[in-house]
mmCIF file of C-alpha atoms and ligand atoms in Angstrom:
data_model
loop_
_atom_site.group_PDB
_atom_site.id
_atom_site.type_symbol
_atom_site.label_atom_id
_atom_site.label_comp_id
_atom_site.label_asym_id
_atom_site.label_seq_id
_atom_site.Cartn_x
_atom_site.Cartn_y
_atom_site.Cartn_z
ATOM 1 C CA MET M 355 -2.714 19.152 -6.779
ATOM 2 C CA ILE M 356 -2.263 16.804 -9.544
ATOM 3 C CA GLU M 357 1.177 16.574 -11.239
ATOM 4 C CA ILE M 358 1.739 15.150 -14.511
ATOM 5 C CA LEU M 359 5.209 13.323 -14.657
ATOM 6 C CA SER M 360 7.169 14.261 -17.564
ATOM 7 C CA PRO M 361 9.336 11.499 -19.504
ATOM 8 C CA ALA M 362 12.354 12.153 -16.833
ATOM 9 C CA GLN M 363 10.505 12.507 -13.957
ATOM 10 C CA LEU M 364 8.911 8.718 -15.256
ATOM 11 C CA ALA M 365 12.251 7.367 -15.500
ATOM 12 C CA ARG M 366 13.090 8.473 -12.210
ATOM 13 C CA ALA M 367 9.599 6.814 -10.854
ATOM 14 C CA ARG M 368 11.010 3.232 -12.322
ATOM 15 C CA VAL M 369 13.880 3.419 -10.068
ATOM 16 C CA THR M 370 11.321 4.558 -7.036
ATOM 17 C CA GLY M 371 9.154 1.938 -7.651
ATOM 18 C CA ARG M 372 11.688 -1.412 -8.173
ATOM 19 C CA LEU M 373 13.383 0.017 -4.811
ATOM 20 C CA VAL M 374 10.269 0.112 -2.805
ATOM 21 C CA GLY M 375 9.190 -2.970 -4.587
ATOM 22 C CA ASP M 376 12.675 -4.742 -4.026
ATOM 23 C CA ILE M 377 12.399 -3.686 -0.275
ATOM 24 C CA LEU M 378 8.824 -4.944 0.113
ATOM 25 C CA HIS M 379 9.955 -8.380 -1.000
ATOM 26 C CA THR M 380 13.093 -8.423 0.842
ATOM 27 C CA LEU M 381 11.580 -7.702 4.412
ATOM 28 C CA LYS M 382 8.703 -10.433 3.091
ATOM 29 C CA ALA M 383 11.900 -13.259 2.668
ATOM 30 C CA ARG M 384 12.857 -12.445 5.944
ATOM 31 C CA CYS M 385 9.600 -12.450 8.188
ATOM 32 C CA GLN M 386 9.279 -15.528 10.284
ATOM 33 C CA ALA M 387 7.777 -16.754 13.227
ATOM 34 C CA GLY M 388 9.854 -14.757 16.194
ATOM 35 C CA THR M 389 10.834 -11.507 13.737
ATOM 36 C CA ASN M 390 10.332 -8.174 16.196
ATOM 37 C CA LEU M 391 7.826 -5.203 13.941
ATOM 38 C CA LEU M 392 10.800 -3.067 15.137
ATOM 39 C CA GLU M 393 13.563 -5.133 13.660
ATOM 40 C CA ILE M 394 11.182 -4.890 10.346
ATOM 41 C CA ASP M 395 11.544 -1.081 10.519
ATOM 42 C CA ARG M 396 15.304 -1.362 11.236
ATOM 43 C CA TRP M 397 15.734 -3.119 8.154
ATOM 44 C CA ALA M 398 13.775 -1.219 6.131
ATOM 45 C CA LYS M 399 15.417 2.281 7.168
ATOM 46 C CA GLY M 400 18.123 0.442 6.651
ATOM 47 C CA MET M 401 17.476 -0.520 2.811
ATOM 48 C CA ILE M 402 15.720 2.794 2.203
ATOM 49 C CA LEU M 403 18.820 4.855 3.544
ATOM 50 C CA ASP M 404 21.484 2.745 1.917
ATOM 51 C CA ALA M 405 19.911 3.417 -1.638
ATOM 52 C CA GLY M 406 19.928 7.160 -1.279
ATOM 53 C CA ALA M 407 16.374 7.324 -0.768
ATOM 54 C CA THR M 408 14.121 9.636 1.714
ATOM 55 C CA SER M 409 11.207 8.141 4.069
ATOM 56 C CA CYS M 410 7.835 9.281 3.550
ATOM 57 C CA TYR M 411 6.624 8.373 6.695
ATOM 58 C CA VAL M 412 9.241 9.216 9.499
ATOM 59 C CA ASP M 413 8.597 12.715 9.677
ATOM 60 C CA TYR M 414 4.976 12.592 8.163
ATOM 61 C CA ALA M 415 2.164 13.913 10.218
ATOM 62 C CA PRO M 416 -1.260 14.244 8.891
ATOM 63 C CA SER M 417 -4.862 15.012 10.326
ATOM 64 C CA PHE M 418 -5.600 11.149 10.281
ATOM 65 C CA GLY M 419 -2.460 10.263 12.538
ATOM 66 C CA ARG M 420 -1.334 11.183 15.922
ATOM 67 C CA GLY M 421 2.010 13.482 15.373
ATOM 68 C CA PRO M 422 5.058 12.216 13.597
ATOM 69 C CA PHE M 423 4.907 8.332 11.925
ATOM 70 C CA GLY M 424 8.141 8.279 13.800
ATOM 71 C CA HIS M 425 9.023 5.035 11.793
ATOM 72 C CA TYR M 426 9.812 4.082 8.296
ATOM 73 C CA ILE M 427 7.334 1.242 7.219
ATOM 74 C CA CYS M 428 3.894 0.189 8.209
ATOM 75 C CA THR M 429 3.756 -3.425 10.228
ATOM 76 C CA GLY M 430 -0.225 -4.241 10.627
ATOM 77 C CA VAL M 431 -0.472 -7.685 11.993
ATOM 78 C CA ASN M 432 -4.018 -9.387 11.307
ATOM 79 C CA ASP M 433 -6.592 -7.299 12.620
ATOM 80 C CA ALA M 434 -4.235 -4.339 11.830
ATOM 81 C CA VAL M 435 -4.670 -3.123 8.657
ATOM 82 C CA LEU M 436 -3.686 0.674 7.832
ATOM 83 C CA HIS M 437 -1.071 2.828 9.163
ATOM 84 C CA GLY M 438 0.270 0.098 11.425
ATOM 85 C CA ARG M 439 2.849 1.496 13.553
ATOM 86 C CA PRO M 440 5.477 -0.649 14.296
ATOM 87 C CA HIS M 441 5.960 -1.713 18.003
ATOM 88 C CA ASP M 442 7.488 -4.693 20.308
ATOM 89 C CA HIS M 443 6.312 -7.415 18.793
ATOM 90 C CA ARG M 444 7.172 -10.694 17.194
ATOM 91 C CA LEU M 445 5.253 -12.166 14.870
ATOM 92 C CA ALA M 446 3.741 -15.811 15.462
ATOM 93 C CA ASP M 447 3.631 -18.798 12.579
ATOM 94 C CA GLY M 448 0.155 -17.773 10.722
ATOM 95 C CA ASP M 449 0.142 -14.430 11.609
ATOM 96 C CA LEU M 450 -1.048 -11.960 8.628
ATOM 97 C CA LEU M 451 1.331 -9.532 8.026
ATOM 98 C CA THR M 452 0.589 -6.365 6.475
ATOM 99 C CA LEU M 453 3.702 -4.056 4.968
ATOM 100 C CA ASP M 454 3.506 -0.482 3.621
ATOM 101 C CA LEU M 455 6.012 1.239 2.313
ATOM 102 C CA ALA M 456 6.353 4.607 0.512
ATOM 103 C CA VAL M 457 9.894 6.423 -0.062
ATOM 104 C CA VAL M 458 11.086 9.338 -2.404
ATOM 105 C CA LYS M 459 14.273 9.088 -4.442
ATOM 106 C CA GLY M 460 15.566 11.356 -7.430
ATOM 107 C CA GLY M 461 12.563 13.832 -6.448
ATOM 108 C CA VAL M 462 9.619 11.190 -7.285
ATOM 109 C CA ALA M 463 7.596 8.928 -4.539
ATOM 110 C CA ALA M 464 6.440 5.295 -5.066
ATOM 111 C CA ASP M 465 4.278 4.078 -2.415
ATOM 112 C CA ALA M 466 3.143 0.153 -2.276
ATOM 113 C CA ALA M 467 1.622 -2.332 0.218
ATOM 114 C CA ILE M 468 1.883 -6.335 0.592
ATOM 115 C CA SER M 469 -0.049 -8.523 3.106
ATOM 116 C CA PHE M 470 1.384 -12.282 3.758
ATOM 117 C CA VAL M 471 1.239 -15.053 5.942
ATOM 118 C CA VAL M 472 3.956 -15.729 8.003
ATOM 119 C CA GLY M 473 5.487 -18.951 8.418
ATOM 120 C CA SER M 474 3.815 -22.284 7.071
ATOM 121 C CA ARG M 475 0.101 -22.369 8.817
ATOM 122 C CA ARG M 476 -1.799 -20.236 6.144
ATOM 123 C CA ALA M 477 -5.370 -20.357 6.952
ATOM 124 C CA PRO M 478 -7.408 -20.866 3.777
ATOM 125 C CA ALA M 479 -9.419 -17.880 4.299
ATOM 126 C CA ASP M 480 -6.521 -15.400 5.050
ATOM 127 C CA VAL M 481 -5.266 -16.776 1.493
ATOM 128 C CA ALA M 482 -8.436 -16.202 0.098
ATOM 129 C CA MET M 483 -8.674 -12.236 1.395
ATOM 130 C CA ILE M 484 -5.036 -11.609 0.567
ATOM 131 C CA ALA M 485 -6.168 -12.482 -3.415
ATOM 132 C CA ALA M 486 -9.300 -10.708 -3.364
ATOM 133 C CA THR M 487 -7.098 -7.518 -2.628
ATOM 134 C CA GLU M 488 -4.694 -8.070 -5.177
ATOM 135 C CA GLN M 489 -7.312 -9.190 -7.905
ATOM 136 C CA ALA M 490 -9.215 -5.977 -7.035
ATOM 137 C CA LEU M 491 -5.820 -4.526 -7.808
ATOM 138 C CA ASP M 492 -5.260 -6.153 -10.439
ATOM 139 C CA ALA M 493 -8.821 -5.348 -11.823
ATOM 140 C CA ALA M 494 -8.077 -1.616 -11.556
ATOM 141 C CA ILE M 495 -4.836 -1.264 -13.409
ATOM 142 C CA ALA M 496 -6.395 -2.971 -16.000
ATOM 143 C CA GLU M 497 -9.160 -0.561 -16.317
ATOM 144 C CA ALA M 498 -6.138 2.128 -16.210
ATOM 145 C CA ARG M 499 -5.074 3.984 -19.295
ATOM 146 C CA PRO M 500 -5.862 7.271 -21.233
ATOM 147 C CA GLY M 501 -9.392 8.431 -21.173
ATOM 148 C CA ALA M 502 -10.193 6.283 -18.281
ATOM 149 C CA ARG M 503 -11.861 8.042 -15.405
ATOM 150 C CA VAL M 504 -11.146 7.667 -12.025
ATOM 151 C CA GLY M 505 -14.196 5.883 -11.561
ATOM 152 C CA ASP M 506 -13.565 2.901 -13.079
ATOM 153 C CA LEU M 507 -10.563 2.051 -11.255
ATOM 154 C CA SER M 508 -12.963 2.337 -8.189
ATOM 155 C CA HIS M 509 -15.909 0.629 -9.671
ATOM 156 C CA ALA M 510 -13.487 -2.556 -10.562
ATOM 157 C CA ILE M 511 -11.711 -2.651 -7.402
ATOM 158 C CA GLU M 512 -15.618 -2.763 -5.511
ATOM 159 C CA ARG M 513 -16.774 -5.173 -7.699
ATOM 160 C CA VAL M 514 -13.728 -7.695 -6.797
ATOM 161 C CA LEU M 515 -14.023 -7.134 -3.220
ATOM 162 C CA SER M 516 -18.052 -7.225 -3.297
ATOM 163 C CA ALA M 517 -17.967 -10.186 -5.583
ATOM 164 C CA ALA M 518 -15.560 -11.860 -2.982
ATOM 165 C CA GLY M 519 -18.137 -11.520 0.001
ATOM 166 C CA TYR M 520 -15.643 -8.285 1.655
ATOM 167 C CA PRO M 521 -17.768 -5.217 2.882
ATOM 168 C CA VAL M 522 -16.138 -2.208 1.296
ATOM 169 C CA ASN M 523 -14.950 0.711 3.605
ATOM 170 C CA THR M 524 -14.210 4.159 1.750
ATOM 171 C CA GLU M 525 -12.763 6.174 4.401
ATOM 172 C CA PHE M 526 -9.207 5.333 2.891
ATOM 173 C CA GLY M 527 -8.491 4.476 -0.478
ATOM 174 C CA GLY M 528 -6.098 5.286 -3.602
ATOM 175 C CA HIS M 529 -4.195 8.525 -4.668
ATOM 176 C CA GLY M 530 -2.584 10.949 -7.042
ATOM 177 C CA ILE M 531 1.610 10.704 -5.859
ATOM 178 C CA GLY M 532 4.302 12.214 -7.952
ATOM 179 C CA SER M 533 6.991 14.369 -6.023
ATOM 180 C CA THR M 534 5.212 13.960 -2.770
ATOM 181 C CA MET M 535 3.438 10.714 -1.943
ATOM 182 C CA HIS M 536 -0.085 11.825 -0.879
ATOM 183 C CA GLN M 537 -1.682 13.856 -3.901
ATOM 184 C CA ASP M 538 -5.165 14.342 -5.719
ATOM 185 C CA PRO M 539 -6.866 12.624 -7.332
ATOM 186 C CA HIS M 540 -8.450 10.335 -4.617
ATOM 187 C CA VAL M 541 -8.959 6.902 -5.521
ATOM 188 C CA ALA M 542 -11.871 5.705 -3.364
ATOM 189 C CA ASN M 543 -12.267 1.669 -3.326
ATOM 190 C CA ALA M 544 -15.537 1.865 -4.776
ATOM 191 C CA GLY M 545 -17.555 4.162 -7.033
ATOM 192 C CA ARG M 546 -19.325 5.005 -10.025
ATOM 193 C CA PRO M 547 -17.822 4.119 -14.041
ATOM 194 C CA GLY M 548 -17.609 7.203 -16.290
ATOM 195 C CA ARG M 549 -17.531 9.622 -13.129
ATOM 196 C CA GLY M 550 -14.395 11.101 -12.013
ATOM 197 C CA PHE M 551 -10.985 13.060 -13.161
ATOM 198 C CA MET M 552 -10.140 11.459 -16.668
ATOM 199 C CA LEU M 553 -6.676 9.871 -16.722
ATOM 200 C CA ARG M 554 -3.716 10.654 -18.905
ATOM 201 C CA PRO M 555 -0.068 10.021 -19.553
ATOM 202 C CA GLY M 556 2.164 10.795 -17.033
ATOM 203 C CA LEU M 557 -0.543 10.477 -14.249
ATOM 204 C CA MET M 558 1.199 8.626 -11.403
ATOM 205 C CA LEU M 559 -1.871 6.945 -9.056
ATOM 206 C CA ALA M 560 -1.188 4.311 -6.263
ATOM 207 C CA LEU M 561 -4.199 2.146 -6.019
ATOM 208 C CA GLU M 562 -4.851 -0.001 -2.931
ATOM 209 C CA PRO M 563 -7.470 -2.419 -2.149
ATOM 210 C CA TRP M 564 -7.448 -3.460 1.163
ATOM 211 C CA VAL M 565 -10.625 -5.382 3.449
ATOM 212 C CA MET M 566 -11.272 -6.628 6.515
ATOM 213 C CA ALA M 567 -13.267 -9.617 7.021
ATOM 214 C CA GLY M 568 -17.077 -9.272 8.089
ATOM 215 C CA THR M 569 -17.287 -5.633 8.858
ATOM 216 C CA ASP M 570 -16.446 -2.130 7.508
ATOM 217 C CA ARG M 571 -15.836 -0.254 10.494
ATOM 218 C CA LEU M 572 -12.231 0.777 11.740
ATOM 219 C CA VAL M 573 -10.781 1.624 15.342
ATOM 220 C CA THR M 574 -7.732 3.504 15.935
ATOM 221 C CA ASP M 575 -5.142 1.692 18.544
ATOM 222 C CA ALA M 576 -4.081 3.842 21.645
ATOM 223 C CA ASP M 577 -0.805 4.725 19.429
ATOM 224 C CA GLY M 578 -3.164 7.094 17.805
ATOM 225 C CA TRP M 579 -2.009 5.808 14.214
ATOM 226 C CA THR M 580 -2.735 1.865 13.865
ATOM 227 C CA LEU M 581 -6.168 1.404 12.276
ATOM 228 C CA ARG M 582 -7.705 -1.939 13.031
ATOM 229 C CA SER M 583 -10.929 -4.017 12.076
ATOM 230 C CA ALA M 584 -13.515 -3.070 14.645
ATOM 231 C CA THR M 585 -14.529 -6.656 15.574
ATOM 232 C CA GLY M 586 -10.885 -8.143 15.154
ATOM 233 C CA SER M 587 -11.273 -9.637 12.145
ATOM 234 C CA ARG M 588 -8.408 -10.223 9.866
ATOM 235 C CA THR M 589 -7.964 -7.788 6.886
ATOM 236 C CA ALA M 590 -5.505 -7.650 3.836
ATOM 237 C CA HIS M 591 -4.177 -4.711 1.957
ATOM 238 C CA SER M 592 -2.303 -4.710 -1.740
ATOM 239 C CA GLU M 593 -1.129 -1.708 -2.598
ATOM 240 C CA HIS M 594 1.160 -0.302 -6.446
ATOM 241 C CA THR M 595 2.093 2.839 -7.824
ATOM 242 C CA ILE M 596 1.502 2.781 -11.499
ATOM 243 C CA ALA M 597 1.955 5.745 -14.568
ATOM 244 C CA ILE M 598 -0.736 6.594 -16.836
ATOM 245 C CA THR M 599 1.566 5.861 -20.566
ATOM 246 C CA ASP M 600 -0.052 6.388 -24.139
ATOM 247 C CA ASP M 601 -1.677 2.868 -24.634
ATOM 248 C CA GLY M 602 -2.208 1.964 -20.658
ATOM 249 C CA ALA M 603 -0.587 1.326 -17.544
ATOM 250 C CA GLU M 604 3.100 0.418 -16.175
ATOM 251 C CA ILE M 605 3.270 -0.705 -12.707
ATOM 252 C CA LEU M 606 5.973 0.930 -11.111
ATOM 253 C CA THR M 607 6.561 -0.879 -7.954
ATOM 254 C CA LEU M 608 7.458 -4.614 -9.115
ATOM 255 C CA PRO M 609 10.424 -6.036 -7.375
ATOM 256 C CA GLY M 610 13.193 -5.865 -10.029
ATOM 257 C CA ALA M 611 16.117 -7.853 -8.643
ATOM 258 C CA PRO M 612 16.261 -11.708 -9.643
ATOM 259 C CA GLY M 613 14.385 -14.087 -7.409
ATOM 260 C CA LEU M 614 12.473 -11.406 -5.347
ATOM 261 C CA ARG M 615 9.469 -11.497 -7.309
HETATM 262 N N1 LIG A 1041 1.071 4.566 2.336
HETATM 263 C C1 LIG A 1041 0.232 4.793 3.150
HETATM 264 C C2 LIG A 1041 -1.034 4.680 1.869
HETATM 265 O O1 LIG A 1041 -0.899 4.199 1.355
HETATM 266 C C3 LIG A 1041 -0.103 5.602 4.025
HETATM 267 C C4 LIG A 1041 0.727 5.650 5.097
HETATM 268 S S1 LIG A 1041 0.718 6.959 6.229
HETATM 269 C C5 LIG A 1041 1.991 6.333 7.447
HETATM 270 O O2 LIG A 1041 -1.338 5.619 1.762
HETATM 271 F F1 LIG A 1041 2.522 7.830 7.741
HETATM 272 F F2 LIG A 1041 1.177 5.964 8.217
HETATM 273 F F3 LIG A 1041 2.839 5.998 7.186
HETATM 274 CO CO1 LIG A 1042 -0.783 4.771 -0.455
#
């Protein structure tokens, strides 16, 4: 199903989106060498519930995972790129961490992900890979306006990731979002300009370029959820929820609190 939000729903989407951005950036600031992934999950749970929001993940049991996710945030370390299920594991200086969070508040969902390096030992290749996913996300957002098509956004993502030297996996990508997290249309991370669903005001999309260095093959962990690079190479993921407006697009999942950006 494709939902078109009313102006009242869009106003509530701004609240949900800012909450997701604030939580992700608060968590980023707290993460350091020694932080346990289960601690991050507890912090996320606390902030979600304190805000009067509901997790999109904890009871989620889609075909691509084994049973309910059972946690409040995805935590992917190094080679873990998508659906990273928090487990009893401490971060080390220089780890590349991906956090992915979606919640519903006021009947509207928002979904975002960030990747960053923990501590001070930042490998240049990691910094470049993260930047490539951020630039791909920016490029797709720049194409998003009424009359553009989903293929324009897919192509923009593919162009930036490919030019930066990363293979593009199209098994998982972006999606429509509204009263629930995963809706149509699917927004593949590669595609042809001028093709696909035509964007219109009130459509909300989660755009999410992600890459694995040197491979496009994923493997699933024994936990039935966490998706890793098949070669063990490092990975990155950047996601925002946007709303199509009358003349462009509005990013909903930026942090709003001073000092978080
Ligand atoms: N938020 C993810 C996405 O970007 C989906 C995570 S599903 C989960 O689409 F259940 F693993 F959390
Ligand atoms: Co998403």
